[in-house]
Amino acid sequence: RVLVDSAEITGVGLEKVLSNENNLKVYPNPVTNDLTAKYSEGKTAIIDTWDINGKQISRVRDDDRNGETQFNFSNYKPGMYLMRVTDEDGMLMGTRKIIKK
């Protein structure tokens, strides 16, 4: 049994989140050494990367607002990684699976 005195839910609609998913492109994927992430220009981006076990392996803040960041994957073990990009307001720009050869 759950009792709720009051609740307020705010945010964007699902359509906005889904359309933002198209704002992130990563290549080459699979990656051997260098990976490029492209996303919407004009806002500061926060790029988080996790390994398959959920351990965060990097967090990069792109204050250049140019919509592109390069990553060096050469020291990462082969496997699957997850990259998520959010803007400075916390809005999701996209999430992608990355395969490291």
GROMACS .gro file of N, CA, C and O in nm:
model
  404
    1ARG      N    1   0.084  -0.118   0.000
    1ARG     CA    2   0.000   0.000   0.000
    1ARG      C    3   0.089   0.124   0.000
    1ARG      O    4   0.184   0.133   0.075
    2VAL      N    5   0.057   0.220  -0.085
    2VAL     CA    6   0.134   0.343  -0.097
    2VAL      C    7   0.040   0.460  -0.077
    2VAL      O    8  -0.064   0.469  -0.141
    3LEU      N    9   0.077   0.551   0.014
    3LEU     CA   10   0.001   0.673   0.036
    3LEU      C   11   0.082   0.791  -0.015
    3LEU      O   12   0.198   0.805   0.017
    4VAL      N   13   0.019   0.873  -0.095
    4VAL     CA   14   0.085   0.990  -0.150
    4VAL      C   15   0.005   1.112  -0.109
    4VAL      O   16  -0.114   1.122  -0.138
    5ASP      N   17   0.072   1.204  -0.040
    5ASP     CA   18   0.007   1.327   0.003
    5ASP      C   19  -0.013   1.420  -0.117
    5ASP      O   20  -0.119   1.470  -0.141
    6SER      N   21   0.096   1.441  -0.191
    6SER     CA   22   0.088   1.522  -0.311
    6SER      C   23   0.207   1.488  -0.399
    6SER      O   24   0.311   1.445  -0.351
    7ALA      N   25   0.190   1.505  -0.527
    7ALA     CA   26   0.298   1.477  -0.621
    7ALA      C   27   0.287   1.572  -0.738
    7ALA      O   28   0.178   1.608  -0.781
    8GLU      N   29   0.403   1.611  -0.787
    8GLU     CA   30   0.407   1.696  -0.907
    8GLU      C   31   0.506   1.632  -1.002
    8GLU      O   32   0.620   1.607  -0.966
    9ILE      N   33   0.462   1.603  -1.123
    9ILE     CA   34   0.548   1.544  -1.223
    9ILE      C   35   0.560   1.644  -1.337
    9ILE      O   36   0.460   1.686  -1.394
   10THR      N   37   0.684   1.682  -1.364
   10THR     CA   38   0.708   1.776  -1.473
   10THR      C   39   0.814   1.717  -1.563
   10THR      O   40   0.890   1.629  -1.525
   11GLY      N   41   0.824   1.767  -1.683
   11GLY     CA   42   0.926   1.720  -1.776
   11GLY      C   43   0.878   1.733  -1.918
   11GLY      O   44   0.776   1.795  -1.946
   12VAL      N   45   0.955   1.672  -2.005
   12VAL     CA   46   0.920   1.676  -2.147
   12VAL      C   47   0.843   1.552  -2.183
   12VAL      O   48   0.849   1.451  -2.114
   13GLY      N   49   0.771   1.559  -2.290
   13GLY     CA   50   0.698   1.443  -2.338
   13GLY      C   51   0.790   1.341  -2.400
   13GLY      O   52   0.905   1.369  -2.433
   14LEU      N   53   0.741   1.221  -2.416
   14LEU     CA   54   0.818   1.113  -2.473
   14LEU      C   55   0.865   1.147  -2.614
   14LEU      O   56   0.975   1.112  -2.654
   15GLU      N   57   0.784   1.219  -2.689
   15GLU     CA   58   0.821   1.255  -2.825
   15GLU      C   59   0.952   1.334  -2.828
   15GLU      O   60   1.037   1.315  -2.913
   16LYS      N   61   0.968   1.426  -2.732
   16LYS     CA   62   1.089   1.509  -2.726
   16LYS      C   63   1.211   1.423  -2.695
   16LYS      O   64   1.316   1.438  -2.757
   17VAL      N   65   1.198   1.331  -2.601
   17VAL     CA   66   1.310   1.243  -2.566
   17VAL      C   67   1.348   1.156  -2.685
   17VAL      O   68   1.464   1.141  -2.719
   18LEU      N   69   1.248   1.098  -2.752
   18LEU     CA   70   1.276   1.013  -2.866
   18LEU      C   71   1.340   1.090  -2.980
   18LEU      O   72   1.431   1.041  -3.046
   19SER      N   73   1.297   1.212  -3.005
   19SER     CA   74   1.357   1.289  -3.113
   19SER      C   75   1.500   1.328  -3.079
   19SER      O   76   1.585   1.335  -3.166
   20ASN      N   77   1.530   1.348  -2.950
   20ASN     CA   78   1.666   1.382  -2.910
   20ASN      C   79   1.761   1.265  -2.929
   20ASN      O   80   1.881   1.284  -2.946
   21GLU      N   81   1.711   1.141  -2.927
   21GLU     CA   82   1.796   1.023  -2.946
   21GLU      C   83   1.867   1.028  -3.080
   21GLU      O   84   1.972   0.969  -3.096
   22ASN      N   85   1.810   1.097  -3.178
   22ASN     CA   86   1.872   1.106  -3.310
   22ASN      C   87   1.984   1.209  -3.314
   22ASN      O   88   2.050   1.223  -3.416
   23ASN      N   89   2.006   1.282  -3.206
   23ASN     CA   90   2.107   1.387  -3.203
   23ASN      C   91   2.246   1.335  -3.172
   23ASN      O   92   2.340   1.413  -3.169
   24LEU      N   93   2.264   1.205  -3.147
   24LEU     CA   94   2.395   1.150  -3.115
   24LEU      C   95   2.437   1.049  -3.220
   24LEU      O   96   2.366   0.954  -3.248
   25LYS      N   97   2.554   1.073  -3.277
   25LYS     CA   98   2.614   0.979  -3.372
   25LYS      C   99   2.755   0.948  -3.323
   25LYS      O  100   2.828   1.039  -3.282
   26VAL      N  101   2.791   0.820  -3.324
   26VAL     CA  102   2.927   0.779  -3.286
   26VAL      C  103   2.986   0.696  -3.400
   26VAL      O  104   2.917   0.615  -3.460
   27TYR      N  105   3.114   0.720  -3.429
   27TYR     CA  106   3.180   0.645  -3.536
   27TYR      C  107   3.331   0.651  -3.517
   27TYR      O  108   3.381   0.745  -3.454
   28PRO      N  109   3.405   0.553  -3.566
   28PRO     CA  110   3.354   0.426  -3.618
   28PRO      C  111   3.304   0.338  -3.504
   28PRO      O  112   3.352   0.348  -3.392
   29ASN      N  113   3.209   0.256  -3.534
   29ASN     CA  114   3.154   0.164  -3.434
   29ASN      C  115   3.124   0.033  -3.504
   29ASN      O  116   3.032   0.029  -3.584
   30PRO      N  117   3.204  -0.069  -3.479
   30PRO     CA  118   3.301  -0.090  -3.373
   30PRO      C  119   3.424  -0.001  -3.387
   30PRO      O  120   3.460   0.042  -3.496
   31VAL      N  121   3.488   0.025  -3.272
   31VAL     CA  122   3.604   0.113  -3.266
   31VAL      C  123   3.727   0.032  -3.224
   31VAL      O  124   3.717  -0.062  -3.146
   32THR      N  125   3.842   0.072  -3.278
   32THR     CA  126   3.969   0.012  -3.237
   32THR      C  127   4.048   0.111  -3.153
   32THR      O  128   4.094   0.078  -3.045
   33ASN      N  129   4.062   0.233  -3.202
   33ASN     CA  130   4.140   0.335  -3.131
   33ASN      C  131   4.058   0.460  -3.101
   33ASN      O  132   4.016   0.482  -2.990
   34ASP      N  133   4.038   0.545  -3.203
   34ASP     CA  134   3.973   0.674  -3.182
   34ASP      C  135   3.827   0.670  -3.223
   34ASP      O  136   3.792   0.619  -3.330
   35LEU      N  137   3.742   0.726  -3.138
   35LEU     CA  138   3.597   0.733  -3.160
   35LEU      C  139   3.556   0.879  -3.161
   35LEU      O  140   3.603   0.958  -3.079
   36THR      N  141   3.468   0.915  -3.253
   36THR     CA  142   3.413   1.050  -3.258
   36THR      C  143   3.266   1.044  -3.218
   36THR      O  144   3.192   0.959  -3.266
   37ALA      N  145   3.226   1.134  -3.130
   37ALA     CA  146   3.085   1.151  -3.092
   37ALA      C  147   3.040   1.286  -3.146
   37ALA      O  148   3.104   1.387  -3.120
   38LYS      N  149   2.930   1.286  -3.222
   38LYS     CA  150   2.871   1.410  -3.274
   38LYS      C  151   2.732   1.425  -3.216
   38LYS      O  152   2.655   1.328  -3.211
   39TYR      N  153   2.699   1.547  -3.175
   39TYR     CA  154   2.572   1.576  -3.110
   39TYR      C  155   2.536   1.721  -3.140
   39TYR      O  156   2.609   1.790  -3.211
   40SER      N  157   2.425   1.766  -3.087
   40SER     CA  158   2.376   1.902  -3.115
   40SER      C  159   2.476   2.009  -3.071
   40SER      O  160   2.529   2.002  -2.961
   41GLU      N  161   2.497   2.105  -3.159
   41GLU     CA  162   2.584   2.218  -3.127
   41GLU      C  163   2.510   2.321  -3.043
   41GLU      O  164   2.387   2.322  -3.038
   42GLY      N  165   2.585   2.408  -2.979
   42GLY     CA  166   2.527   2.523  -2.913
   42GLY      C  167   2.504   2.510  -2.763
   42GLY      O  168   2.470   2.607  -2.697
   43LYS      N  169   2.521   2.389  -2.709
   43LYS     CA  170   2.505   2.370  -2.565
   43LYS      C  171   2.625   2.292  -2.513
   43LYS      O  172   2.684   2.212  -2.584
   44THR      N  173   2.657   2.316  -2.388
   44THR     CA  174   2.758   2.235  -2.322
   44THR      C  175   2.706   2.093  -2.312
   44THR      O  176   2.590   2.071  -2.280
   45ALA      N  177   2.792   1.996  -2.341
   45ALA     CA  178   2.752   1.855  -2.337
   45ALA      C  179   2.830   1.782  -2.229
   45ALA      O  180   2.948   1.809  -2.207
   46ILE      N  181   2.763   1.690  -2.163
   46ILE     CA  182   2.825   1.600  -2.066
   46ILE      C  183   2.821   1.461  -2.127
   46ILE      O  184   2.712   1.410  -2.157
   47ILE      N  185   2.939   1.400  -2.147
   47ILE     CA  186   2.946   1.269  -2.210
   47ILE      C  187   2.996   1.169  -2.107
   47ILE      O  188   3.107   1.180  -2.058
   48ASP      N  189   2.909   1.072  -2.074
   48ASP     CA  190   2.943   0.967  -1.978
   48ASP      C  191   2.959   0.835  -2.052
   48ASP      O  192   2.880   0.805  -2.143
   49THR      N  193   3.058   0.756  -2.011
   49THR     CA  194   3.081   0.625  -2.070
   49THR      C  195   3.095   0.522  -1.959
   49THR      O  196   3.164   0.546  -1.860
   50TRP      N  197   3.025   0.407  -1.978
   50TRP     CA  198   3.029   0.297  -1.881
   50TRP      C  199   3.071   0.170  -1.952
   50TRP      O  200   3.043   0.152  -2.071
   51ASP      N  201   3.134   0.079  -1.876
   51ASP     CA  202   3.162  -0.053  -1.932
   51ASP      C  203   3.039  -0.142  -1.915
   51ASP      O  204   2.938  -0.099  -1.858
   52ILE      N  205   3.047  -0.265  -1.961
   52ILE     CA  206   2.932  -0.356  -1.960
   52ILE      C  207   2.887  -0.389  -1.818
   52ILE      O  208   2.772  -0.426  -1.794
   53ASN      N  209   2.976  -0.374  -1.720
   53ASN     CA  210   2.943  -0.403  -1.581
   53ASN      C  211   2.882  -0.284  -1.508
   53ASN      O  212   2.852  -0.291  -1.390
   54GLY      N  213   2.866  -0.171  -1.579
   54GLY     CA  214   2.805  -0.053  -1.519
   54GLY      C  215   2.904   0.039  -1.450
   54GLY      O  216   2.866   0.136  -1.387
   55LYS      N  217   3.033   0.010  -1.464
   55LYS     CA  218   3.136   0.096  -1.404
   55LYS      C  219   3.161   0.216  -1.496
   55LYS      O  220   3.189   0.200  -1.615
   56GLN      N  221   3.148   0.336  -1.440
   56GLN     CA  222   3.173   0.455  -1.521
   56GLN      C  223   3.322   0.466  -1.547
   56GLN      O  224   3.403   0.466  -1.454
   57ILE      N  225   3.358   0.473  -1.675
   57ILE     CA  226   3.500   0.479  -1.710
   57ILE      C  227   3.544   0.619  -1.754
   57ILE      O  228   3.663   0.648  -1.755
   58SER      N  229   3.448   0.704  -1.788
   58SER     CA  230   3.486   0.842  -1.820
   58SER      C  231   3.366   0.935  -1.811
   58SER      O  232   3.252   0.893  -1.826
   59ARG      N  233   3.398   1.060  -1.783
   59ARG     CA  234   3.300   1.170  -1.787
   59ARG      C  235   3.373   1.290  -1.844
   59ARG      O  236   3.474   1.333  -1.791
   60VAL      N  237   3.320   1.339  -1.955
   60VAL     CA  238   3.383   1.451  -2.025
   60VAL      C  239   3.280   1.563  -2.036
   60VAL      O  240   3.165   1.538  -2.072
   61ARG      N  241   3.323   1.683  -2.007
   61ARG     CA  242   3.237   1.800  -2.023
   61ARG      C  243   3.291   1.879  -2.142
   61ARG      O  244   3.405   1.923  -2.141
   62ASP      N  245   3.208   1.894  -2.245
   62ASP     CA  246   3.246   1.968  -2.365
   62ASP      C  247   3.189   2.108  -2.357
   62ASP      O  248   3.073   2.131  -2.389
   63ASP      N  249   3.272   2.201  -2.312
   63ASP     CA  250   3.229   2.341  -2.300
   63ASP      C  251   3.247   2.419  -2.429
   63ASP      O  252   3.206   2.534  -2.437
   64ASP      N  253   3.306   2.357  -2.530
   64ASP     CA  254   3.329   2.426  -2.658
   64ASP      C  255   3.200   2.450  -2.735
   64ASP      O  256   3.195   2.536  -2.821
   65ARG      N  257   3.098   2.369  -2.705
   65ARG     CA  258   2.967   2.381  -2.770
   65ARG      C  259   2.973   2.361  -2.921
   65ARG      O  260   2.890   2.410  -2.996
   66ASN      N  261   3.076   2.289  -2.967
   66ASN     CA  262   3.091   2.268  -3.111
   66ASN      C  263   3.024   2.140  -3.159
   66ASN      O  264   3.021   2.113  -3.279
   67GLY      N  265   2.971   2.059  -3.068
   67GLY     CA  266   2.895   1.941  -3.107
   67GLY      C  267   2.977   1.820  -3.147
   67GLY      O  268   2.924   1.730  -3.211
   68GLU      N  269   3.105   1.816  -3.108
   68GLU     CA  270   3.188   1.703  -3.145
   68GLU      C  271   3.298   1.683  -3.043
   68GLU      O  272   3.361   1.778  -2.999
   69THR      N  273   3.321   1.556  -3.006
   69THR     CA  274   3.429   1.521  -2.913
   69THR      C  275   3.492   1.391  -2.959
   69THR      O  276   3.422   1.301  -3.004
   70GLN      N  277   3.625   1.383  -2.947
   70GLN     CA  278   3.697   1.260  -2.981
   70GLN      C  279   3.738   1.188  -2.853
   70GLN      O  280   3.772   1.252  -2.753
   71PHE      N  281   3.735   1.055  -2.860
   71PHE     CA  282   3.774   0.970  -2.748
   71PHE      C  283   3.876   0.869  -2.795
   71PHE      O  284   3.865   0.815  -2.904
   72ASN      N  285   3.974   0.840  -2.708
   72ASN     CA  286   4.073   0.738  -2.738
   72ASN      C  287   4.034   0.610  -2.664
   72ASN      O  288   4.038   0.605  -2.542
   73PHE      N  289   3.995   0.508  -2.740
   73PHE     CA  290   3.954   0.380  -2.683
   73PHE      C  291   4.066   0.277  -2.686
   73PHE      O  292   4.045   0.161  -2.652
   74SER      N  293   4.187   0.315  -2.728
   74SER     CA  294   4.294   0.217  -2.747
   74SER      C  295   4.331   0.144  -2.618
   74SER      O  296   4.375   0.029  -2.624
   75ASN      N  297   4.316   0.206  -2.503
   75ASN     CA  298   4.352   0.141  -2.377
   75ASN      C  299   4.237   0.064  -2.312
   75ASN      O  300   4.255   0.003  -2.207
   76TYR      N  301   4.119   0.067  -2.373
   76TYR     CA  302   4.005  -0.006  -2.318
   76TYR      C  303   4.008  -0.150  -2.365
   76TYR      O  304   4.051  -0.180  -2.476
   77LYS      N  305   3.959  -0.239  -2.282
   77LYS     CA  306   3.951  -0.381  -2.317
   77LYS      C  307   3.842  -0.401  -2.423
   77LYS      O  308   3.742  -0.328  -2.424
   78PRO      N  309   3.860  -0.501  -2.509
   78PRO     CA  310   3.754  -0.532  -2.606
   78PRO      C  311   3.623  -0.565  -2.534
   78PRO      O  312   3.624  -0.627  -2.427
   79GLY      N  313   3.514  -0.519  -2.589
   79GLY     CA  314   3.383  -0.546  -2.530
   79GLY      C  315   3.283  -0.437  -2.564
   79GLY      O  316   3.306  -0.356  -2.653
   80MET      N  317   3.173  -0.436  -2.489
   80MET     CA  318   3.066  -0.340  -2.514
   80MET      C  319   3.070  -0.229  -2.408
   80MET      O  320   3.092  -0.256  -2.290
   81TYR      N  321   3.045  -0.108  -2.453
   81TYR     CA  322   3.041   0.010  -2.367
   81TYR      C  323   2.913   0.087  -2.397
   81TYR      O  324   2.853   0.072  -2.503
   82LEU      N  325   2.873   0.170  -2.305
   82LEU     CA  326   2.754   0.253  -2.322
   82LEU      C  327   2.795   0.399  -2.307
   82LEU      O  328   2.862   0.435  -2.211
   83MET      N  329   2.755   0.481  -2.404
   83MET     CA  330   2.784   0.625  -2.399
   83MET      C  331   2.652   0.701  -2.394
   83MET      O  332   2.561   0.673  -2.473
   84ARG      N  333   2.644   0.796  -2.302
   84ARG     CA  334   2.525   0.881  -2.291
   84ARG      C  335   2.569   1.027  -2.294
   84ARG      O  336   2.664   1.065  -2.225
   85VAL      N  337   2.499   1.107  -2.374
   85VAL     CA  338   2.528   1.249  -2.383
   85VAL      C  339   2.405   1.326  -2.338
   85VAL      O  340   2.295   1.303  -2.386
   86THR      N  341   2.426   1.417  -2.242
   86THR     CA  342   2.321   1.506  -2.196
   86THR      C  343   2.369   1.650  -2.214
   86THR      O  344   2.489   1.675  -2.219
   87ASP      N  345   2.273   1.742  -2.224
   87ASP     CA  346   2.314   1.882  -2.234
   87ASP      C  347   2.326   1.941  -2.094
   87ASP      O  348   2.304   1.874  -1.994
   88GLU      N  349   2.364   2.067  -2.088
   88GLU     CA  350   2.389   2.134  -1.961
   88GLU      C  351   2.265   2.142  -1.871
   88GLU      O  352   2.276   2.161  -1.750
   89ASP      N  353   2.147   2.124  -1.931
   89ASP     CA  354   2.023   2.127  -1.854
   89ASP      C  355   1.978   1.987  -1.813
   89ASP      O  356   1.870   1.971  -1.755
   90GLY      N  357   2.057   1.884  -1.848
   90GLY     CA  358   2.022   1.747  -1.815
   90GLY      C  359   1.935   1.678  -1.918
   90GLY      O  360   1.894   1.565  -1.898
   91MET      N  361   1.907   1.745  -2.029
   91MET     CA  362   1.825   1.686  -2.135
   91MET      C  363   1.908   1.583  -2.211
   91MET      O  364   2.020   1.610  -2.253
   92LEU      N  365   1.851   1.465  -2.229
   92LEU     CA  366   1.920   1.358  -2.300
   92LEU      C  367   1.936   1.392  -2.448
   92LEU      O  368   1.839   1.425  -2.515
   93MET      N  369   2.060   1.387  -2.497
   93MET     CA  370   2.087   1.405  -2.640
   93MET      C  371   2.095   1.270  -2.709
   93MET      O  372   2.074   1.262  -2.830
   94GLY      N  373   2.128   1.165  -2.634
   94GLY     CA  374   2.134   1.033  -2.694
   94GLY      C  375   2.214   0.935  -2.612
   94GLY      O  376   2.297   0.974  -2.530
   95THR      N  377   2.190   0.808  -2.638
   95THR     CA  378   2.263   0.698  -2.575
   95THR      C  379   2.299   0.599  -2.685
   95THR      O  380   2.215   0.568  -2.770
   96ARG      N  381   2.422   0.550  -2.685
   96ARG     CA  382   2.466   0.455  -2.786
   96ARG      C  383   2.549   0.344  -2.724
   96ARG      O  384   2.627   0.368  -2.632
   97LYS      N  385   2.533   0.223  -2.780
   97LYS     CA  386   2.621   0.111  -2.747
   97LYS      C  387   2.744   0.124  -2.835
   97LYS      O  388   2.733   0.151  -2.955
   98ILE      N  389   2.859   0.103  -2.777
   98ILE     CA  390   2.986   0.109  -2.851
   98ILE      C  391   3.055  -0.025  -2.835
   98ILE      O  392   3.065  -0.078  -2.724
   99ILE      N  393   3.102  -0.079  -2.946
   99ILE     CA  394   3.176  -0.204  -2.944
   99ILE      C  395   3.324  -0.172  -2.964
   99ILE      O  396   3.361  -0.108  -3.064
  100LYS      N  397   3.405  -0.214  -2.869
  100LYS     CA  398   3.551  -0.198  -2.878
  100LYS      C  399   3.610  -0.329  -2.927
  100LYS      O  400   3.589  -0.433  -2.867
  101LYS      N  401   3.681  -0.325  -3.041
  101LYS     CA  402   3.745  -0.445  -3.095
  101LYS      C  403   3.871  -0.476  -3.018
  101LYS      O  404   3.940  -0.390  -2.971
   0.00000   0.00000   0.00000
